[in-house]
Amino acid sequence: MTDVLAQGTFDLLHPGHLHYLQEAAGRGDRLHVIVARGENVTHKQPPILPDRQRREMVAALEPVDAAHLGHPDDIFVPVERIDPDVLVLGYDQHHDRKDIADALAEREIDCTVRRASAYEPDYEGAVLSTGRIVERILARHE
């Protein structure tokens, strides 16, 4: 059984999120997803939606076998508990693949790190960024 792990903020779900999770699920038999806690999101605006709501929405997606909230202090705690065979980073996530692989090896987690491909929708107008969704909503309500 190959366990795959994906992780992210997953605020205001969009087709790019679904593409990422479908691709990650295709790399193994069981997909676990860690949903970042809002207080740990420091590389961009904090999530609009509460942690538990974002976890609940991710858990409801067809490719996902289990959704977990991230640890409040150490992002690697749930990774150690899940002990995945493959960790798939999102296409545009800020994490460096080699840095993550090194951190996993340092913690003796035997796991391959991959990066998902970009989602290329076959239709016009797809909004593939939570920030852009928010911008569009604000622009319409000015």
mmCIF file of N, CA and C in Angstrom:
data_model
loop_
_atom_site.group_PDB
_atom_site.id
_atom_site.type_symbol
_atom_site.label_atom_id
_atom_site.label_comp_id
_atom_site.label_asym_id
_atom_site.label_seq_id
_atom_site.Cartn_x
_atom_site.Cartn_y
_atom_site.Cartn_z
ATOM 1 N N MET A 1 0.855 -1.179 0.000
ATOM 2 C CA MET A 1 0.000 0.000 0.000
ATOM 3 C C MET A 1 0.896 1.236 0.000
ATOM 4 N N THR A 2 0.717 2.096 -0.981
ATOM 5 C CA THR A 2 1.497 3.332 -1.090
ATOM 6 C C THR A 2 0.674 4.497 -0.550
ATOM 7 N N ASP A 3 1.188 5.114 0.521
ATOM 8 C CA ASP A 3 0.526 6.275 1.113
ATOM 9 C C ASP A 3 1.139 7.544 0.540
ATOM 10 N N VAL A 4 0.262 8.435 0.101
ATOM 11 C CA VAL A 4 0.674 9.708 -0.489
ATOM 12 C C VAL A 4 0.186 10.821 0.421
ATOM 13 N N LEU A 5 1.000 11.857 0.527
ATOM 14 C CA LEU A 5 0.647 13.007 1.348
ATOM 15 C C LEU A 5 0.695 14.273 0.508
ATOM 16 N N ALA A 6 -0.356 15.079 0.628
ATOM 17 C CA ALA A 6 -0.401 16.415 0.033
ATOM 18 C C ALA A 6 -0.681 17.371 1.179
ATOM 19 N N GLN A 7 -0.317 18.614 1.002
ATOM 20 C CA GLN A 7 -0.560 19.584 2.065
ATOM 21 C C GLN A 7 -0.777 20.956 1.467
ATOM 22 N N GLY A 8 -1.488 21.801 2.207
ATOM 23 C CA GLY A 8 -1.732 23.151 1.736
ATOM 24 C C GLY A 8 -2.714 23.878 2.620
ATOM 25 N N THR A 9 -3.041 25.088 2.213
ATOM 26 C CA THR A 9 -3.981 25.920 2.963
ATOM 27 C C THR A 9 -5.421 25.580 2.580
ATOM 28 N N PHE A 10 -5.682 25.429 1.299
ATOM 29 C CA PHE A 10 -6.997 25.046 0.767
ATOM 30 C C PHE A 10 -8.104 25.995 1.214
ATOM 31 N N ASP A 11 -7.824 27.287 1.077
ATOM 32 C CA ASP A 11 -8.814 28.307 1.399
ATOM 33 C C ASP A 11 -9.571 28.632 0.115
ATOM 34 N N LEU A 12 -10.866 28.638 0.154
ATOM 35 C CA LEU A 12 -11.708 28.863 -1.021
ATOM 36 C C LEU A 12 -11.285 27.925 -2.157
ATOM 37 N N LEU A 13 -11.738 26.707 -2.082
ATOM 38 C CA LEU A 13 -11.357 25.670 -3.040
ATOM 39 C C LEU A 13 -11.636 26.094 -4.476
ATOM 40 N N HIS A 14 -10.716 25.711 -5.359
ATOM 41 C CA HIS A 14 -10.853 26.016 -6.784
ATOM 42 C C HIS A 14 -10.308 24.836 -7.596
ATOM 43 N N PRO A 15 -10.465 24.838 -8.929
ATOM 44 C CA PRO A 15 -10.039 23.704 -9.748
ATOM 45 C C PRO A 15 -8.555 23.353 -9.626
ATOM 46 N N GLY A 16 -7.707 24.323 -9.343
ATOM 47 C CA GLY A 16 -6.285 24.035 -9.152
ATOM 48 C C GLY A 16 -6.057 23.126 -7.954
ATOM 49 N N HIS A 17 -6.823 23.343 -6.881
ATOM 50 C CA HIS A 17 -6.735 22.464 -5.708
ATOM 51 C C HIS A 17 -7.139 21.041 -6.093
ATOM 52 N N LEU A 18 -8.252 20.923 -6.801
ATOM 53 C CA LEU A 18 -8.731 19.596 -7.187
ATOM 54 C C LEU A 18 -7.711 18.892 -8.082
ATOM 55 N N HIS A 19 -7.139 19.610 -9.032
ATOM 56 C CA HIS A 19 -6.115 19.029 -9.903
ATOM 57 C C HIS A 19 -4.946 18.491 -9.076
ATOM 58 N N TYR A 20 -4.458 19.301 -8.144
ATOM 59 C CA TYR A 20 -3.355 18.910 -7.268
ATOM 60 C C TYR A 20 -3.683 17.620 -6.516
ATOM 61 N N LEU A 21 -4.871 17.565 -5.923
ATOM 62 C CA LEU A 21 -5.233 16.395 -5.124
ATOM 63 C C LEU A 21 -5.483 15.164 -5.999
ATOM 64 N N GLN A 22 -6.051 15.348 -7.179
ATOM 65 C CA GLN A 22 -6.232 14.219 -8.089
ATOM 66 C C GLN A 22 -4.885 13.668 -8.537
ATOM 67 N N GLU A 23 -3.963 14.563 -8.881
ATOM 68 C CA GLU A 23 -2.645 14.124 -9.308
ATOM 69 C C GLU A 23 -1.904 13.424 -8.166
ATOM 70 N N ALA A 24 -1.987 13.985 -6.964
ATOM 71 C CA ALA A 24 -1.341 13.361 -5.807
ATOM 72 C C ALA A 24 -1.933 11.972 -5.554
ATOM 73 N N ALA A 25 -3.253 11.854 -5.608
ATOM 74 C CA ALA A 25 -3.903 10.562 -5.377
ATOM 75 C C ALA A 25 -3.465 9.527 -6.400
ATOM 76 N N GLY A 26 -3.191 9.957 -7.609
ATOM 77 C CA GLY A 26 -2.769 9.049 -8.664
ATOM 78 C C GLY A 26 -1.374 8.477 -8.463
ATOM 79 N N ARG A 27 -0.650 8.974 -7.487
ATOM 80 C CA ARG A 27 0.712 8.494 -7.225
ATOM 81 C C ARG A 27 0.759 7.380 -6.180
ATOM 82 N N GLY A 28 -0.400 6.934 -5.739
ATOM 83 C CA GLY A 28 -0.410 5.869 -4.731
ATOM 84 C C GLY A 28 -1.793 5.294 -4.527
ATOM 85 N N ASP A 29 -1.951 4.615 -3.400
ATOM 86 C CA ASP A 29 -3.203 3.924 -3.089
ATOM 87 C C ASP A 29 -4.103 4.701 -2.135
ATOM 88 N N ARG A 30 -3.482 5.514 -1.277
ATOM 89 C CA ARG A 30 -4.254 6.229 -0.253
ATOM 90 C C ARG A 30 -3.697 7.641 -0.139
ATOM 91 N N LEU A 31 -4.602 8.652 -0.222
ATOM 92 C CA LEU A 31 -4.177 10.052 -0.145
ATOM 93 C C LEU A 31 -4.570 10.657 1.195
ATOM 94 N N HIS A 32 -3.552 11.125 1.915
ATOM 95 C CA HIS A 32 -3.730 11.909 3.133
ATOM 96 C C HIS A 32 -3.450 13.359 2.774
ATOM 97 N N VAL A 33 -4.213 14.273 3.358
ATOM 98 C CA VAL A 33 -3.998 15.692 3.114
ATOM 99 C C VAL A 33 -3.892 16.402 4.458
ATOM 100 N N ILE A 34 -2.841 17.192 4.598
ATOM 101 C CA ILE A 34 -2.686 18.035 5.786
ATOM 102 C C ILE A 34 -3.123 19.446 5.402
ATOM 103 N N VAL A 35 -4.088 19.959 6.137
ATOM 104 C CA VAL A 35 -4.592 21.310 5.930
ATOM 105 C C VAL A 35 -3.894 22.209 6.954
ATOM 106 N N ALA A 36 -3.175 23.201 6.458
ATOM 107 C CA ALA A 36 -2.407 24.090 7.331
ATOM 108 C C ALA A 36 -3.311 24.858 8.283
ATOM 109 N N ARG A 37 -2.861 24.974 9.498
ATOM 110 C CA ARG A 37 -3.568 25.823 10.461
ATOM 111 C C ARG A 37 -3.336 27.283 10.070
ATOM 112 N N GLY A 38 -4.354 28.100 10.235
ATOM 113 C CA GLY A 38 -4.274 29.505 9.839
ATOM 114 C C GLY A 38 -3.093 30.226 10.442
ATOM 115 N N GLU A 39 -2.790 29.961 11.718
ATOM 116 C CA GLU A 39 -1.688 30.679 12.364
ATOM 117 C C GLU A 39 -0.323 30.303 11.800
ATOM 118 N N ASN A 40 -0.249 29.190 11.056
ATOM 119 C CA ASN A 40 1.016 28.772 10.455
ATOM 120 C C ASN A 40 1.195 29.291 9.029
ATOM 121 N N VAL A 41 0.186 29.931 8.480
ATOM 122 C CA VAL A 41 0.263 30.464 7.122
ATOM 123 C C VAL A 41 0.874 31.864 7.204
ATOM 124 N N THR A 42 2.167 31.948 6.913
ATOM 125 C CA THR A 42 2.879 33.216 7.058
ATOM 126 C C THR A 42 3.428 33.733 5.728
ATOM 127 N N HIS A 43 3.365 32.937 4.686
ATOM 128 C CA HIS A 43 3.934 33.310 3.394
ATOM 129 C C HIS A 43 2.939 34.037 2.489
ATOM 130 N N LYS A 44 1.708 34.174 2.958
ATOM 131 C CA LYS A 44 0.668 34.867 2.200
ATOM 132 C C LYS A 44 -0.389 35.319 3.201
ATOM 133 N N GLN A 45 -1.448 35.941 2.702
ATOM 134 C CA GLN A 45 -2.532 36.373 3.577
ATOM 135 C C GLN A 45 -3.093 35.165 4.338
ATOM 136 N N PRO A 46 -3.488 35.352 5.592
ATOM 137 C CA PRO A 46 -4.058 34.218 6.334
ATOM 138 C C PRO A 46 -5.373 33.770 5.695
ATOM 139 N N PRO A 47 -5.737 32.522 5.914
ATOM 140 C CA PRO A 47 -6.979 32.013 5.323
ATOM 141 C C PRO A 47 -8.204 32.802 5.786
ATOM 142 N N ILE A 48 -9.178 32.864 4.908
ATOM 143 C CA ILE A 48 -10.453 33.501 5.220
ATOM 144 C C ILE A 48 -11.310 32.552 6.053
ATOM 145 N N LEU A 49 -11.281 31.285 5.689
ATOM 146 C CA LEU A 49 -12.137 30.288 6.332
ATOM 147 C C LEU A 49 -11.426 29.649 7.523
ATOM 148 N N PRO A 50 -12.201 29.221 8.535
ATOM 149 C CA PRO A 50 -11.607 28.584 9.709
ATOM 150 C C PRO A 50 -10.945 27.243 9.365
ATOM 151 N N ASP A 51 -9.993 26.864 10.187
ATOM 152 C CA ASP A 51 -9.244 25.620 9.985
ATOM 153 C C ASP A 51 -10.155 24.411 9.797
ATOM 154 N N ARG A 52 -11.076 24.218 10.718
ATOM 155 C CA ARG A 52 -11.930 23.020 10.668
ATOM 156 C C ARG A 52 -12.818 23.005 9.426
ATOM 157 N N GLN A 53 -13.263 24.163 8.979
ATOM 158 C CA GLN A 53 -14.091 24.222 7.774
ATOM 159 C C GLN A 53 -13.268 23.830 6.547
ATOM 160 N N ARG A 54 -12.043 24.333 6.462
ATOM 161 C CA ARG A 54 -11.183 23.982 5.326
ATOM 162 C C ARG A 54 -10.865 22.487 5.339
ATOM 163 N N ARG A 55 -10.614 21.921 6.523
ATOM 164 C CA ARG A 55 -10.346 20.482 6.621
ATOM 165 C C ARG A 55 -11.581 19.681 6.204
ATOM 166 N N GLU A 56 -12.741 20.118 6.642
ATOM 167 C CA GLU A 56 -13.990 19.427 6.299
ATOM 168 C C GLU A 56 -14.241 19.434 4.789
ATOM 169 N N MET A 57 -13.996 20.548 4.142
ATOM 170 C CA MET A 57 -14.205 20.644 2.697
ATOM 171 C C MET A 57 -13.220 19.754 1.943
ATOM 172 N N VAL A 58 -11.956 19.746 2.369
ATOM 173 C CA VAL A 58 -10.964 18.888 1.715
ATOM 174 C C VAL A 58 -11.331 17.424 1.911
ATOM 175 N N ALA A 59 -11.765 17.052 3.115
ATOM 176 C CA ALA A 59 -12.133 15.664 3.397
ATOM 177 C C ALA A 59 -13.270 15.185 2.505
ATOM 178 N N ALA A 60 -14.126 16.099 2.065
ATOM 179 C CA ALA A 60 -15.282 15.738 1.239
ATOM 180 C C ALA A 60 -14.924 15.491 -0.223
ATOM 181 N N LEU A 61 -13.719 15.863 -0.630
ATOM 182 C CA LEU A 61 -13.331 15.690 -2.034
ATOM 183 C C LEU A 61 -13.037 14.226 -2.340
ATOM 184 N N GLU A 62 -13.468 13.779 -3.502
ATOM 185 C CA GLU A 62 -13.383 12.373 -3.898
ATOM 186 C C GLU A 62 -11.972 11.784 -3.838
ATOM 187 N N PRO A 63 -10.920 12.487 -4.247
ATOM 188 C CA PRO A 63 -9.599 11.853 -4.224
ATOM 189 C C PRO A 63 -9.015 11.653 -2.820
ATOM 190 N N VAL A 64 -9.599 12.310 -1.816
ATOM 191 C CA VAL A 64 -9.009 12.354 -0.478
ATOM 192 C C VAL A 64 -9.533 11.210 0.386
ATOM 193 N N ASP A 65 -8.592 10.439 0.936
ATOM 194 C CA ASP A 65 -8.960 9.358 1.857
ATOM 195 C C ASP A 65 -8.997 9.828 3.304
ATOM 196 N N ALA A 66 -8.137 10.771 3.669
ATOM 197 C CA ALA A 66 -8.115 11.299 5.034
ATOM 198 C C ALA A 66 -7.569 12.712 5.000
ATOM 199 N N ALA A 67 -8.230 13.614 5.731
ATOM 200 C CA ALA A 67 -7.767 14.996 5.836
ATOM 201 C C ALA A 67 -7.469 15.287 7.305
ATOM 202 N N HIS A 68 -6.335 15.924 7.548
ATOM 203 C CA HIS A 68 -5.854 16.185 8.897
ATOM 204 C C HIS A 68 -5.514 17.666 9.022
ATOM 205 N N LEU A 69 -5.704 18.229 10.208
ATOM 206 C CA LEU A 69 -5.216 19.574 10.465
ATOM 207 C C LEU A 69 -3.735 19.496 10.794
ATOM 208 N N GLY A 70 -2.997 20.487 10.362
ATOM 209 C CA GLY A 70 -1.586 20.550 10.680
ATOM 210 C C GLY A 70 -1.358 20.748 12.168
ATOM 211 N N HIS A 71 -0.142 20.518 12.590
ATOM 212 C CA HIS A 71 0.245 20.699 13.985
ATOM 213 C C HIS A 71 0.455 22.189 14.241
ATOM 214 N N PRO A 72 0.068 22.699 15.410
ATOM 215 C CA PRO A 72 0.217 24.132 15.658
ATOM 216 C C PRO A 72 1.671 24.611 15.755
ATOM 217 N N ASP A 73 2.593 23.719 16.118
ATOM 218 C CA ASP A 73 3.971 24.150 16.345
ATOM 219 C C ASP A 73 4.990 23.558 15.380
ATOM 220 N N ASP A 74 4.754 22.359 14.896
ATOM 221 C CA ASP A 74 5.768 21.652 14.106
ATOM 222 C C ASP A 74 5.087 20.978 12.916
ATOM 223 N N ILE A 75 5.330 21.502 11.719
ATOM 224 C CA ILE A 75 4.625 20.984 10.541
ATOM 225 C C ILE A 75 4.948 19.528 10.247
ATOM 226 N N PHE A 76 6.045 19.015 10.804
ATOM 227 C CA PHE A 76 6.431 17.634 10.502
ATOM 228 C C PHE A 76 5.793 16.595 11.430
ATOM 229 N N VAL A 77 5.142 17.014 12.509
ATOM 230 C CA VAL A 77 4.517 16.054 13.432
ATOM 231 C C VAL A 77 3.487 15.178 12.714
ATOM 232 N N PRO A 78 2.522 15.752 11.967
ATOM 233 C CA PRO A 78 1.576 14.874 11.281
ATOM 234 C C PRO A 78 2.227 14.057 10.167
ATOM 235 N N VAL A 79 3.285 14.577 9.569
ATOM 236 C CA VAL A 79 3.994 13.822 8.534
ATOM 237 C C VAL A 79 4.599 12.563 9.163
ATOM 238 N N GLU A 80 5.205 12.717 10.331
ATOM 239 C CA GLU A 80 5.774 11.561 11.033
ATOM 240 C C GLU A 80 4.687 10.546 11.375
ATOM 241 N N ARG A 81 3.530 11.027 11.819
ATOM 242 C CA ARG A 81 2.429 10.126 12.191
ATOM 243 C C ARG A 81 1.884 9.372 10.963
ATOM 244 N N ILE A 82 1.736 10.067 9.847
ATOM 245 C CA ILE A 82 1.200 9.448 8.626
ATOM 246 C C ILE A 82 2.239 8.535 7.981
ATOM 247 N N ASP A 83 3.510 8.921 8.047
ATOM 248 C CA ASP A 83 4.622 8.154 7.482
ATOM 249 C C ASP A 83 4.382 7.816 6.005
ATOM 250 N N PRO A 84 4.255 8.844 5.156
ATOM 251 C CA PRO A 84 3.933 8.601 3.742
ATOM 252 C C PRO A 84 5.115 8.034 2.963
ATOM 253 N N ASP A 85 4.790 7.411 1.856
ATOM 254 C CA ASP A 85 5.812 6.941 0.918
ATOM 255 C C ASP A 85 6.184 8.042 -0.066
ATOM 256 N N VAL A 86 5.204 8.890 -0.383
ATOM 257 C CA VAL A 86 5.386 9.982 -1.345
ATOM 258 C C VAL A 86 4.745 11.240 -0.766
ATOM 259 N N LEU A 87 5.460 12.359 -0.853
ATOM 260 C CA LEU A 87 4.904 13.656 -0.490
ATOM 261 C C LEU A 87 4.863 14.474 -1.778
ATOM 262 N N VAL A 88 3.686 14.966 -2.122
ATOM 263 C CA VAL A 88 3.521 15.734 -3.359
ATOM 264 C C VAL A 88 3.277 17.190 -2.994
ATOM 265 N N LEU A 89 4.177 18.050 -3.454
ATOM 266 C CA LEU A 89 4.024 19.489 -3.270
ATOM 267 C C LEU A 89 3.167 20.050 -4.399
ATOM 268 N N GLY A 90 2.403 21.061 -4.093
ATOM 269 C CA GLY A 90 1.607 21.719 -5.114
ATOM 270 C C GLY A 90 2.473 22.447 -6.115
ATOM 271 N N TYR A 91 1.942 22.633 -7.286
ATOM 272 C CA TYR A 91 2.656 23.272 -8.393
ATOM 273 C C TYR A 91 3.280 24.606 -7.988
ATOM 274 N N ASP A 92 2.520 25.442 -7.290
ATOM 275 C CA ASP A 92 3.011 26.784 -6.978
ATOM 276 C C ASP A 92 3.278 27.006 -5.491
ATOM 277 N N GLN A 93 3.375 25.926 -4.735
ATOM 278 C CA GLN A 93 3.682 26.091 -3.313
ATOM 279 C C GLN A 93 5.100 26.613 -3.129
ATOM 280 N N HIS A 94 5.291 27.392 -2.099
ATOM 281 C CA HIS A 94 6.570 28.069 -1.873
ATOM 282 C C HIS A 94 7.672 27.146 -1.361
ATOM 283 N N HIS A 95 7.362 25.940 -0.982
ATOM 284 C CA HIS A 95 8.360 25.020 -0.426
ATOM 285 C C HIS A 95 9.368 24.583 -1.489
ATOM 286 N N ASP A 96 10.630 24.505 -1.096
ATOM 287 C CA ASP A 96 11.679 23.981 -1.962
ATOM 288 C C ASP A 96 11.716 22.460 -1.806
ATOM 289 N N ARG A 97 11.629 21.752 -2.915
ATOM 290 C CA ARG A 97 11.571 20.288 -2.889
ATOM 291 C C ARG A 97 12.773 19.682 -2.167
ATOM 292 N N LYS A 98 13.967 20.162 -2.455
ATOM 293 C CA LYS A 98 15.172 19.611 -1.836
ATOM 294 C C LYS A 98 15.197 19.886 -0.332
ATOM 295 N N ASP A 99 14.797 21.090 0.079
ATOM 296 C CA ASP A 99 14.763 21.414 1.509
ATOM 297 C C ASP A 99 13.801 20.498 2.255
ATOM 298 N N ILE A 100 12.642 20.233 1.665
ATOM 299 C CA ILE A 100 11.670 19.333 2.294
ATOM 300 C C ILE A 100 12.246 17.921 2.364
ATOM 301 N N ALA A 101 12.851 17.455 1.273
ATOM 302 C CA ALA A 101 13.450 16.113 1.265
ATOM 303 C C ALA A 101 14.536 16.000 2.331
ATOM 304 N N ASP A 102 15.356 17.025 2.473
ATOM 305 C CA ASP A 102 16.408 17.015 3.491
ATOM 306 C C ASP A 102 15.820 16.973 4.898
ATOM 307 N N ALA A 103 14.769 17.763 5.138
ATOM 308 C CA ALA A 103 14.129 17.778 6.454
ATOM 309 C C ALA A 103 13.499 16.419 6.775
ATOM 310 N N LEU A 104 12.903 15.784 5.781
ATOM 311 C CA LEU A 104 12.329 14.451 5.991
ATOM 312 C C LEU A 104 13.431 13.444 6.324
ATOM 313 N N ALA A 105 14.521 13.479 5.586
ATOM 314 C CA ALA A 105 15.635 12.558 5.824
ATOM 315 C C ALA A 105 16.221 12.779 7.220
ATOM 316 N N GLU A 106 16.325 14.036 7.630
ATOM 317 C CA GLU A 106 16.853 14.360 8.957
ATOM 318 C C GLU A 106 15.989 13.747 10.062
ATOM 319 N N ARG A 107 14.683 13.652 9.800
ATOM 320 C CA ARG A 107 13.757 13.063 10.771
ATOM 321 C C ARG A 107 13.553 11.562 10.530
ATOM 322 N N GLU A 108 14.353 11.018 9.625
ATOM 323 C CA GLU A 108 14.313 9.590 9.286
ATOM 324 C C GLU A 108 12.952 9.148 8.748
ATOM 325 N N ILE A 109 12.349 10.025 7.950
ATOM 326 C CA ILE A 109 11.109 9.696 7.252
ATOM 327 C C ILE A 109 11.510 9.343 5.831
ATOM 328 N N ASP A 110 11.340 8.077 5.466
ATOM 329 C CA ASP A 110 11.730 7.585 4.148
ATOM 330 C C ASP A 110 10.603 7.894 3.168
ATOM 331 N N CYS A 111 10.749 8.986 2.453
ATOM 332 C CA CYS A 111 9.654 9.509 1.644
ATOM 333 C C CYS A 111 10.216 10.211 0.422
ATOM 334 N N THR A 112 9.653 9.935 -0.728
ATOM 335 C CA THR A 112 10.021 10.617 -1.963
ATOM 336 C C THR A 112 9.222 11.908 -2.069
ATOM 337 N N VAL A 113 9.869 12.979 -2.497
ATOM 338 C CA VAL A 113 9.186 14.268 -2.648
ATOM 339 C C VAL A 113 9.046 14.580 -4.135
ATOM 340 N N ARG A 114 7.835 14.875 -4.552
ATOM 341 C CA ARG A 114 7.536 15.219 -5.941
ATOM 342 C C ARG A 114 6.797 16.552 -5.968
ATOM 343 N N ARG A 115 6.720 17.149 -7.128
ATOM 344 C CA ARG A 115 5.936 18.369 -7.302
ATOM 345 C C ARG A 115 4.861 18.113 -8.345
ATOM 346 N N ALA A 116 3.644 18.548 -8.051
ATOM 347 C CA ALA A 116 2.526 18.382 -8.984
ATOM 348 C C ALA A 116 2.699 19.309 -10.185
ATOM 349 N N SER A 117 2.055 18.952 -11.259
ATOM 350 C CA SER A 117 2.082 19.772 -12.466
ATOM 351 C C SER A 117 1.089 20.922 -12.349
ATOM 352 N N ALA A 118 1.261 21.894 -13.206
ATOM 353 C CA ALA A 118 0.316 23.016 -13.273
ATOM 354 C C ALA A 118 -0.987 22.533 -13.886
ATOM 355 N N TYR A 119 -2.064 23.132 -13.454
ATOM 356 C CA TYR A 119 -3.367 22.831 -14.036
ATOM 357 C C TYR A 119 -3.592 23.764 -15.221
ATOM 358 N N GLU A 120 -3.890 23.169 -16.356
ATOM 359 C CA GLU A 120 -4.152 23.928 -17.575
ATOM 360 C C GLU A 120 -5.599 23.659 -17.994
ATOM 361 N N PRO A 121 -6.538 24.477 -17.524
ATOM 362 C CA PRO A 121 -7.942 24.230 -17.874
ATOM 363 C C PRO A 121 -8.177 24.364 -19.370
ATOM 364 N N ASP A 122 -9.146 23.615 -19.856
ATOM 365 C CA ASP A 122 -9.465 23.662 -21.284
ATOM 366 C C ASP A 122 -10.638 24.613 -21.559
ATOM 367 N N TYR A 123 -10.774 25.605 -20.709
ATOM 368 C CA TYR A 123 -11.808 26.625 -20.889
ATOM 369 C C TYR A 123 -11.258 27.957 -20.389
ATOM 370 N N GLU A 124 -11.842 29.036 -20.876
ATOM 371 C CA GLU A 124 -11.405 30.382 -20.500
ATOM 372 C C GLU A 124 -12.035 30.812 -19.188
ATOM 373 N N GLY A 125 -11.321 31.666 -18.482
ATOM 374 C CA GLY A 125 -11.887 32.315 -17.312
ATOM 375 C C GLY A 125 -11.703 31.589 -15.998
ATOM 376 N N ALA A 126 -11.012 30.453 -15.994
ATOM 377 C CA ALA A 126 -10.808 29.725 -14.742
ATOM 378 C C ALA A 126 -10.003 30.586 -13.775
ATOM 379 N N VAL A 127 -10.421 30.640 -12.537
ATOM 380 C CA VAL A 127 -9.714 31.388 -11.503
ATOM 381 C C VAL A 127 -9.050 30.362 -10.599
ATOM 382 N N LEU A 128 -7.715 30.322 -10.647
ATOM 383 C CA LEU A 128 -6.968 29.251 -9.988
ATOM 384 C C LEU A 128 -6.128 29.759 -8.820
ATOM 385 N N SER A 129 -6.620 30.753 -8.147
ATOM 386 C CA SER A 129 -5.913 31.325 -7.006
ATOM 387 C C SER A 129 -6.942 31.879 -6.031
ATOM 388 N N THR A 130 -6.807 31.505 -4.763
ATOM 389 C CA THR A 130 -7.715 32.047 -3.757
ATOM 390 C C THR A 130 -7.612 33.563 -3.723
ATOM 391 N N GLY A 131 -6.396 34.092 -3.811
ATOM 392 C CA GLY A 131 -6.212 35.548 -3.809
ATOM 393 C C GLY A 131 -6.947 36.214 -4.958
ATOM 394 N N ARG A 132 -6.910 35.585 -6.129
ATOM 395 C CA ARG A 132 -7.610 36.170 -7.289
ATOM 396 C C ARG A 132 -9.130 36.062 -7.135
ATOM 397 N N ILE A 133 -9.589 34.991 -6.495
ATOM 398 C CA ILE A 133 -11.028 34.873 -6.223
ATOM 399 C C ILE A 133 -11.467 36.027 -5.326
ATOM 400 N N VAL A 134 -10.694 36.280 -4.275
ATOM 401 C CA VAL A 134 -11.005 37.366 -3.346
ATOM 402 C C VAL A 134 -10.973 38.698 -4.076
ATOM 403 N N GLU A 135 -9.951 38.932 -4.898
ATOM 404 C CA GLU A 135 -9.865 40.178 -5.665
ATOM 405 C C GLU A 135 -11.088 40.366 -6.549
ATOM 406 N N ARG A 136 -11.524 39.291 -7.199
ATOM 407 C CA ARG A 136 -12.683 39.385 -8.098
ATOM 408 C C ARG A 136 -13.955 39.721 -7.297
ATOM 409 N N ILE A 137 -14.103 39.096 -6.143
ATOM 410 C CA ILE A 137 -15.277 39.384 -5.297
ATOM 411 C C ILE A 137 -15.255 40.840 -4.851
ATOM 412 N N LEU A 138 -14.102 41.301 -4.389
ATOM 413 C CA LEU A 138 -13.998 42.690 -3.931
ATOM 414 C C LEU A 138 -14.262 43.667 -5.071
ATOM 415 N N ALA A 139 -13.751 43.398 -6.248
ATOM 416 C CA ALA A 139 -13.954 44.290 -7.388
ATOM 417 C C ALA A 139 -15.437 44.388 -7.753
ATOM 418 N N ARG A 140 -16.136 43.313 -7.613
ATOM 419 C CA ARG A 140 -17.570 43.342 -7.949
ATOM 420 C C ARG A 140 -18.401 44.044 -6.900
ATOM 421 N N HIS A 141 -17.857 44.194 -5.706
ATOM 422 C CA HIS A 141 -18.634 44.795 -4.614
ATOM 423 C C HIS A 141 -18.094 46.159 -4.184
ATOM 424 N N GLU A 142 -17.325 46.801 -5.063
ATOM 425 C CA GLU A 142 -16.802 48.148 -4.750
ATOM 426 C C GLU A 142 -17.890 49.177 -4.849
#
